[in-house]
CSV table of C-alpha atoms (C1' of nucleotides) in Angstrom, one decimal:
chain,number,residue,atom,x,y,z
X,1,MET,CA,-95.6,-41.6,166.4
X,2,ALA,CA,-92.1,-41.3,165.0
X,3,ALA,CA,-89.2,-40.0,167.0
X,4,THR,CA,-89.2,-36.3,167.6
X,5,GLU,CA,-86.0,-36.0,165.8
X,6,VAL,CA,-84.9,-32.8,167.4
X,7,ALA,CA,-82.1,-31.0,165.5
X,8,VAL,CA,-79.2,-31.8,167.8
X,9,THR,CA,-75.6,-30.7,167.1
X,10,ILE,CA,-73.1,-33.5,167.5
X,11,SER,CA,-69.5,-32.7,168.0
X,12,ASP,CA,-66.6,-34.6,166.3
X,13,ALA,CA,-65.8,-36.7,169.3
X,14,GLU,CA,-69.5,-37.4,170.0
X,15,TRP,CA,-69.9,-38.5,166.4
X,16,ARG,CA,-67.6,-41.4,167.1
X,17,VAL,CA,-69.9,-42.6,169.8
X,18,MET,CA,-73.0,-42.2,167.7
X,19,ARG,CA,-71.5,-44.3,165.0
X,20,ILE,CA,-71.0,-47.2,167.4
X,21,VAL,CA,-74.6,-47.0,168.6
X,22,TRP,CA,-75.9,-46.5,165.1
X,23,THR,CA,-74.0,-49.5,163.9
X,24,LEU,CA,-75.0,-51.8,166.7
X,25,GLY,CA,-78.5,-50.5,167.0
X,26,GLN,CA,-78.1,-50.4,170.7
X,27,ALA,CA,-75.4,-50.8,173.2
X,28,ASP,CA,-74.5,-50.5,176.9
X,29,SER,CA,-71.7,-48.3,178.0
X,30,ARG,CA,-69.2,-51.2,178.4
X,31,THR,CA,-69.6,-52.1,174.8
X,32,ILE,CA,-69.2,-48.5,173.7
X,33,ILE,CA,-66.2,-48.0,175.8
X,34,ASP,CA,-64.5,-51.3,174.7
X,35,LEU,CA,-65.0,-50.5,171.1
X,36,LEU,CA,-63.9,-46.9,171.3
X,37,GLU,CA,-60.8,-47.6,173.3
X,38,GLN,CA,-59.6,-49.8,170.4
X,39,GLN,CA,-60.1,-46.9,167.9
X,40,HIS,CA,-58.8,-44.0,170.0
X,41,ASP,CA,-56.5,-43.0,172.8
X,42,TRP,CA,-59.4,-42.3,174.9
X,43,LYS,CA,-59.8,-43.0,178.6
X,44,ALA,CA,-63.0,-44.7,179.7
X,45,ALA,CA,-63.9,-41.5,181.6
X,46,THR,CA,-63.7,-39.5,178.4
X,47,ILE,CA,-66.1,-41.9,176.6
X,48,LYS,CA,-68.5,-41.7,179.6
X,49,THR,CA,-68.5,-38.0,179.3
X,50,LEU,CA,-69.3,-38.2,175.7
X,51,ILE,CA,-72.2,-40.6,176.3
X,52,GLY,CA,-73.5,-38.4,179.0
X,53,ARG,CA,-73.5,-35.3,176.8
X,54,LEU,CA,-75.2,-37.2,174.0
X,55,VAL,CA,-78.0,-38.3,176.4
X,56,LYS,CA,-78.4,-34.8,177.7
X,57,LYS,CA,-78.5,-33.5,174.1
X,58,GLY,CA,-81.2,-36.0,173.3
X,59,ALA,CA,-79.1,-37.8,170.6
X,60,LEU,CA,-79.2,-41.0,172.6
X,61,ALA,CA,-82.1,-42.6,174.5
X,62,THR,CA,-81.7,-44.7,177.6
X,63,ALA,CA,-83.5,-47.7,178.8
X,64,LYS,CA,-82.7,-48.9,182.3
X,65,ASP,CA,-81.5,-52.5,182.3
X,66,GLY,CA,-80.9,-53.5,185.9
X,67,ARG,CA,-78.2,-51.1,187.3
X,68,GLN,CA,-77.1,-49.9,183.9
X,69,PHE,CA,-78.4,-48.4,180.7
X,70,ILE,CA,-79.0,-49.5,177.2
X,71,TYR,CA,-78.3,-46.7,174.8
X,72,THR,CA,-80.2,-46.4,171.5
X,73,PRO,CA,-80.0,-43.7,168.8
X,74,ASN,CA,-82.6,-41.1,169.1
X,75,ILE,CA,-81.8,-39.5,165.7
X,76,ASP,CA,-81.5,-41.2,162.4
X,77,GLU,CA,-77.9,-41.7,161.1
X,78,GLN,CA,-78.5,-40.9,157.4
X,79,THR,CA,-80.5,-37.8,158.3
X,80,ALA,CA,-77.7,-36.6,160.6
X,81,MET,CA,-75.2,-37.2,157.9
X,82,ASP,CA,-77.2,-35.5,155.2
X,83,THR,CA,-77.9,-32.5,157.5
X,84,ALA,CA,-74.2,-32.1,158.7
X,85,LEU,CA,-72.9,-32.2,155.1
X,86,GLN,CA,-75.6,-29.9,153.8
X,87,THR,CA,-74.9,-27.4,156.6
X,88,GLU,CA,-71.2,-27.4,155.9
X,89,LEU,CA,-71.8,-26.9,152.2
X,90,ASP,CA,-74.4,-24.2,152.6
X,91,GLN,CA,-72.0,-22.0,154.4
X,92,MET,CA,-69.7,-21.9,151.4
X,93,CYS,CA,-69.9,-19.8,148.2
X,94,ALA,CA,-72.8,-21.2,146.1
X,95,MET,CA,-70.8,-20.7,142.9
X,96,HIS,CA,-68.1,-23.1,143.9
X,97,ARG,CA,-70.2,-25.8,145.6
X,98,GLY,CA,-70.4,-27.9,142.5
X,99,THR,CA,-66.7,-28.1,142.1
X,100,ALA,CA,-66.3,-28.9,145.8
X,101,LEU,CA,-68.7,-31.7,145.4
X,102,ALA,CA,-66.9,-33.0,142.4
X,103,HIS,CA,-63.7,-33.0,144.2
X,104,VAL,CA,-65.0,-34.9,147.2
X,105,LEU,CA,-66.9,-37.4,145.0
X,106,GLU,CA,-63.6,-38.1,143.3
X,107,GLN,CA,-62.0,-38.9,146.6
X,108,THR,CA,-64.8,-41.0,148.0
X,109,GLU,CA,-65.1,-44.7,147.6
X,110,LEU,CA,-68.6,-45.3,146.1
X,111,SER,CA,-70.4,-48.6,145.5
X,112,HIS,CA,-71.8,-49.4,142.1
X,113,ASN,CA,-75.2,-48.5,143.5
X,114,ASP,CA,-74.0,-45.3,144.9
X,115,VAL,CA,-72.7,-44.2,141.6
X,116,GLN,CA,-75.9,-45.2,139.9
X,117,GLU,CA,-78.0,-43.3,142.4
X,118,LEU,CA,-75.8,-40.3,141.9
X,119,LEU,CA,-76.0,-40.5,138.2
X,120,ASN,CA,-79.8,-40.6,138.4
X,121,VAL,CA,-79.9,-37.5,140.6
X,122,LEU,CA,-77.6,-35.7,138.2
X,123,ASN,CA,-79.4,-36.7,135.1
X,124,LYS,CA,-82.6,-35.5,136.5
X,125,LYS,CA,-80.9,-32.1,137.2
X,126,LEU,CA,-79.4,-31.8,133.8
X,127,ALA,CA,-82.6,-30.6,132.1
X,128,THR,CA,-83.2,-27.7,134.5
X,129,ALA,CA,-79.6,-26.9,135.4
X,130,PRO,CA,-79.0,-23.1,135.0
X,131,ALA,CA,-76.1,-21.8,132.9
X,132,GLU,CA,-74.4,-20.7,136.1
X,133,VAL,CA,-74.9,-20.3,139.8
X,134,ALA,CA,-74.1,-16.9,141.1
X,135,CYS,CA,-71.7,-16.2,143.9
X,136,ASP,CA,-73.7,-15.4,147.1
X,137,CYS,CA,-70.8,-14.2,149.2
X,138,LEU,CA,-71.7,-10.5,149.2
X,139,PRO,CA,-74.8,-8.8,150.3
X,140,GLU,CA,-77.8,-8.7,147.9
X,141,ASN,CA,-77.5,-5.1,146.8
X,142,CYS,CA,-73.8,-5.4,146.2
X,143,GLU,CA,-72.9,-5.4,142.5
X,144,ARG,CA,-69.6,-7.2,142.7
X,145,SER,CA,-69.4,-10.9,141.9
X,146,CYS,CA,-66.8,-13.5,141.9
X,147,GLU,CA,-64.0,-13.0,139.5
C,1,MET,CA,-42.7,-19.6,145.5
C,2,ALA,CA,-46.4,-20.5,146.1
C,3,ALA,CA,-48.2,-19.7,149.3
C,4,THR,CA,-47.2,-22.0,152.2
C,5,GLU,CA,-50.9,-23.0,152.4
C,6,VAL,CA,-50.9,-24.1,155.9
C,7,ALA,CA,-53.8,-26.3,157.0
C,8,VAL,CA,-55.8,-23.7,159.0
C,9,THR,CA,-59.1,-24.4,160.7
C,10,ILE,CA,-61.7,-21.8,160.0
C,11,SER,CA,-64.7,-21.5,162.3
C,12,ASP,CA,-68.2,-20.8,161.0
C,13,ALA,CA,-68.2,-17.1,161.8
C,14,GLU,CA,-64.6,-16.7,160.4
C,15,TRP,CA,-65.8,-18.4,157.3
C,16,ARG,CA,-68.1,-15.5,156.6
C,17,VAL,CA,-65.1,-13.1,156.7
C,18,MET,CA,-63.1,-15.3,154.4
C,19,ARG,CA,-65.8,-15.4,151.8
C,20,ILE,CA,-65.8,-11.6,151.6
C,21,VAL,CA,-62.1,-11.5,151.1
C,22,TRP,CA,-62.0,-14.4,148.7
C,23,THR,CA,-64.7,-12.8,146.6
C,24,LEU,CA,-63.1,-9.4,146.5
C,25,GLY,CA,-59.6,-10.6,146.3
C,26,GLN,CA,-58.5,-8.1,148.8
C,27,ALA,CA,-60.2,-5.7,151.2
C,28,ASP,CA,-59.6,-3.3,154.0
C,29,SER,CA,-61.4,-3.7,157.3
C,30,ARG,CA,-63.8,-0.9,156.6
C,31,THR,CA,-65.1,-2.8,153.5
C,32,ILE,CA,-65.3,-6.2,155.3
C,33,ILE,CA,-67.2,-4.6,158.3
C,34,ASP,CA,-69.6,-2.7,156.0
C,35,LEU,CA,-70.4,-5.8,154.0
C,36,LEU,CA,-70.7,-8.2,157.0
C,37,GLU,CA,-72.9,-5.7,158.9
C,38,GLN,CA,-75.4,-6.0,156.1
C,39,GLN,CA,-75.5,-9.8,156.2
C,40,HIS,CA,-75.4,-10.4,160.0
C,41,ASP,CA,-76.4,-8.8,163.3
C,42,TRP,CA,-72.7,-8.3,164.1
C,43,LYS,CA,-71.1,-5.3,165.8
C,44,ALA,CA,-68.0,-3.9,164.1
C,45,ALA,CA,-66.0,-5.1,167.1
C,46,THR,CA,-67.1,-8.7,166.5
C,47,ILE,CA,-65.9,-8.5,162.9
C,48,LYS,CA,-62.7,-6.9,164.0
C,49,THR,CA,-62.1,-9.9,166.3
C,50,LEU,CA,-62.7,-12.4,163.6
C,51,ILE,CA,-60.3,-10.6,161.2
C,52,GLY,CA,-57.7,-10.5,164.0
C,53,ARG,CA,-58.1,-14.2,164.6
C,54,LEU,CA,-57.9,-15.1,160.9
C,55,VAL,CA,-54.7,-13.1,160.6
C,56,LYS,CA,-53.2,-14.8,163.7
C,57,LYS,CA,-54.2,-18.2,162.2
C,58,GLY,CA,-52.5,-17.3,159.0
C,59,ALA,CA,-55.6,-17.4,156.9
C,60,LEU,CA,-55.4,-13.8,155.9
C,61,ALA,CA,-52.3,-11.9,155.0
C,62,THR,CA,-51.8,-8.3,155.7
C,63,ALA,CA,-50.2,-5.5,153.7
C,64,LYS,CA,-49.7,-2.1,155.4
C,65,ASP,CA,-51.4,0.7,153.5
C,66,GLY,CA,-50.7,3.9,155.4
C,67,ARG,CA,-52.3,3.6,158.8
C,68,GLN,CA,-54.3,0.6,157.9
C,69,PHE,CA,-54.2,-2.9,156.4
C,70,ILE,CA,-55.2,-4.5,153.2
C,71,TYR,CA,-56.2,-8.1,153.8
C,72,THR,CA,-55.7,-10.9,151.3
C,73,PRO,CA,-56.5,-14.5,151.4
C,74,ASN,CA,-53.6,-16.7,152.4
C,75,ILE,CA,-55.4,-19.9,151.6
C,76,ASP,CA,-57.2,-21.0,148.5
C,77,GLU,CA,-61.0,-20.9,148.6
C,78,GLN,CA,-61.6,-24.0,146.6
C,79,THR,CA,-59.0,-26.0,148.6
C,80,ALA,CA,-60.6,-24.8,151.8
C,81,MET,CA,-64.0,-25.9,150.7
C,82,ASP,CA,-62.8,-29.2,149.4
C,83,THR,CA,-61.0,-29.9,152.6
C,84,ALA,CA,-63.8,-28.9,154.9
C,85,LEU,CA,-66.3,-30.9,153.1
C,86,GLN,CA,-64.0,-33.9,152.8
C,87,THR,CA,-63.2,-33.7,156.5
C,88,GLU,CA,-66.8,-33.6,157.4
C,89,LEU,CA,-67.6,-36.6,155.2
C,90,ASP,CA,-64.7,-38.7,156.3
C,91,GLN,CA,-65.9,-38.7,159.9
C,92,MET,CA,-69.0,-40.4,158.9
C,93,CYS,CA,-69.8,-44.1,158.1
C,94,ALA,CA,-68.2,-45.0,154.8
C,95,MET,CA,-71.1,-47.2,153.8
C,96,HIS,CA,-73.5,-44.3,153.9
C,97,ARG,CA,-71.4,-41.6,152.3
C,98,GLY,CA,-72.7,-42.2,148.8
C,99,THR,CA,-76.3,-41.7,149.9
C,100,ALA,CA,-75.4,-38.6,151.8
C,101,LEU,CA,-73.7,-37.1,148.8
C,102,ALA,CA,-76.7,-38.0,146.7
C,103,HIS,CA,-79.0,-36.3,149.0
C,104,VAL,CA,-76.9,-33.2,149.2
C,105,LEU,CA,-76.4,-33.1,145.5
C,106,GLU,CA,-80.2,-33.2,145.1
C,107,GLN,CA,-80.5,-30.1,147.3
C,108,THR,CA,-77.8,-28.1,145.7
C,109,GLU,CA,-78.2,-25.8,142.9
C,110,LEU,CA,-75.7,-26.8,140.2
C,111,SER,CA,-74.8,-25.2,136.9
C,112,HIS,CA,-74.9,-27.1,133.7
C,113,ASN,CA,-71.1,-27.3,133.8
C,114,ASP,CA,-71.1,-28.5,137.4
C,115,VAL,CA,-73.5,-31.3,136.5
C,116,GLN,CA,-71.3,-32.2,133.5
C,117,GLU,CA,-68.2,-32.2,135.6
C,118,LEU,CA,-69.9,-34.4,138.2
C,119,LEU,CA,-71.1,-36.8,135.6
C,120,ASN,CA,-67.6,-37.1,134.3
C,121,VAL,CA,-66.2,-37.9,137.6
C,122,LEU,CA,-69.0,-40.6,138.2
C,123,ASN,CA,-68.6,-42.1,134.8
C,124,LYS,CA,-64.9,-42.6,135.4
C,125,LYS,CA,-65.7,-44.3,138.7
C,126,LEU,CA,-68.3,-46.6,137.3
C,127,ALA,CA,-65.9,-49.1,135.9
C,128,THR,CA,-64.0,-49.7,139.1
C,129,ALA,CA,-66.8,-49.1,141.6
C,130,PRO,CA,-66.9,-52.0,144.1
C,131,ALA,CA,-70.2,-53.9,144.7
C,132,GLU,CA,-70.4,-52.3,148.1
C,133,VAL,CA,-68.5,-50.2,150.6
C,134,ALA,CA,-68.1,-51.6,154.0
C,135,CYS,CA,-69.2,-49.9,157.2
C,136,ASP,CA,-66.1,-48.7,159.0
C,137,CYS,CA,-67.7,-47.7,162.3
C,138,LEU,CA,-66.4,-50.5,164.4
C,139,PRO,CA,-62.8,-51.5,165.1
C,140,GLU,CA,-61.0,-53.6,162.5
C,141,ASN,CA,-61.1,-57.0,164.3
C,142,CYS,CA,-64.8,-56.5,165.1
C,143,GLU,CA,-67.0,-58.9,163.1
C,144,ARG,CA,-70.3,-57.0,163.2
C,145,SER,CA,-71.3,-54.8,160.3
C,146,CYS,CA,-74.0,-52.3,159.6
C,147,GLU,CA,-77.4,-54.0,159.4
B,1,DT,C1',-69.5,-59.5,205.4
B,2,DA,C1',-65.5,-56.8,204.0
B,3,DA,C1',-63.0,-55.4,200.0
B,4,DT,C1',-63.1,-54.6,195.1
B,5,DT,C1',-65.0,-53.4,190.9
B,6,DA,C1',-68.0,-51.2,187.7
B,7,DA,C1',-71.6,-47.7,186.3
B,8,DG,C1',-73.0,-43.4,186.1
B,9,DA,C1',-72.7,-38.5,188.0
B,10,DT,C1',-70.1,-34.6,189.4
B,11,DT,C1',-66.3,-31.7,188.9
B,12,DA,C1',-62.2,-29.9,186.4
B,13,DC,C1',-59.8,-27.4,183.2
B,14,DA,C1',-57.7,-25.6,179.0
B,15,DA,C1',-58.7,-24.3,174.1
B,16,DT,C1',-61.9,-22.7,170.7
B,17,DT,C1',-65.7,-19.9,169.4
B,18,DG,C1',-69.3,-16.3,169.3
B,19,DT,C1',-70.0,-12.0,170.7
B,20,DA,C1',-68.5,-7.6,172.1
B,21,DA,C1',-66.7,-3.5,175.0
B,22,DA,C1',-62.7,-0.7,176.0
B,23,DC,C1',-58.3,1.3,174.9
B,24,DG,C1',-54.4,3.5,172.6
B,25,DA,C1',-52.6,5.8,168.7
B,26,DA,C1',-53.0,8.0,164.5
B,27,DA,C1',-55.4,11.0,161.2
B,28,DG,C1',-58.4,14.4,159.8
B,29,DG,C1',-61.5,18.4,160.7
B,30,DG,C1',-62.3,22.7,162.3
T,1,DC,C1',-53.6,22.8,167.9
T,2,DC,C1',-57.8,20.4,170.1
T,3,DC,C1',-61.7,17.1,169.2
T,4,DT,C1',-63.5,13.4,166.9
T,5,DT,C1',-63.4,9.5,164.2
T,6,DT,C1',-61.1,5.3,162.9
T,7,DC,C1',-58.1,1.5,163.1
T,8,DG,C1',-56.0,-2.2,165.2
T,9,DT,C1',-55.1,-4.3,169.8
T,10,DT,C1',-56.3,-5.8,174.3
T,11,DT,C1',-59.4,-7.6,177.4
T,12,DA,C1',-63.9,-10.0,178.6
T,13,DC,C1',-66.9,-13.6,179.2
T,14,DA,C1',-70.1,-17.4,178.5
T,15,DA,C1',-70.8,-21.8,175.8
T,16,DT,C1',-69.0,-25.7,173.6
T,17,DT,C1',-65.6,-29.2,173.2
T,18,DG,C1',-61.7,-32.4,174.2
T,19,DT,C1',-59.9,-34.7,177.7
T,20,DA,C1',-60.1,-36.7,182.1
T,21,DA,C1',-60.1,-37.5,187.4
T,22,DT,C1',-62.9,-38.3,191.2
T,23,DC,C1',-66.9,-39.6,193.8
T,24,DT,C1',-71.1,-42.3,194.9
T,25,DT,C1',-73.5,-46.2,194.9
T,26,DA,C1',-74.6,-50.6,193.9
T,27,DA,C1',-72.9,-55.2,192.7
T,28,DT,C1',-69.5,-58.9,192.8
T,29,DT,C1',-66.2,-61.6,195.0
T,30,DA,C1',-63.3,-63.5,198.2
DNA sequence: TAATTAAGATTACAATTGTAAACGAAAGGG
DNA sequence: CCCTTTCGTTTACAATTGTAATCTTAATTA
């Protein structure tokens, strides 16, 4: 059976720890601490706290290896990324999401394949794209709309 | 002189208040409270707190109107959206950002114009798109890369 | 074996956030 | 002119987060 994949919330600092473990596939605390100390002004104790919280949250799984632990990701990286981004976007005005995505796309380095994949998605959407997406910032019954 | 446009951080709950004010252009607290009470299980006091915090943060400007205030946005909505989304994306692995964006695009309702705008951005990127974007989860000097 | 080190657990503590009650002053109604 | 409503301010309080020191225990080393 696949991982339970609970919907955990990962804070900004915790995200840094997850990226290390996602990238390495697995790691002991020494490795995580060494790598993160090179990227941030964090004390070892700080990183230990973050690891502990991630384990408690269920984002990291542990396997005992002698006196220490091997940590492995308990949630999928791409899924976590998709969800976090989607959640952020969903709390914004529906009418302006497209523009926001355009601005972000513009600022993001994308591989040839990425661009191709994105073009595919968009081309598929072109056919059924509505003339406009309504603002959803006000309650249903409220007549007013964005400018 | 244009608005100072300080880089304020807006929390999730505060975001709801901003959306009302952005959409209406301006509003008094009564209006904001009435509208938000229809969208959430929030008490008037809660909304007052959020408004107060947004004013203190500089996200909302106030103009005295008799005994009460008229609130207006002090930061630009699209800019706030762009920045929030970009910030979120930037804390994730560079190598997987494209896919995350593709997944989100797929889930987002986009107008015909939005799609067109996005296609433009992408087509402009196609020419210079690199073969691949490297994983940036580990420190510089670290040899290992994503799978 | 005694001292040192390292790993994980416990405790700490301020800032932010979600959520709200209580309070003081002004305004309006009767 | 008193009572009530309303507005904005102050205070409250738990959870989360960033940041870390300390403690316990087991392991390593001299």
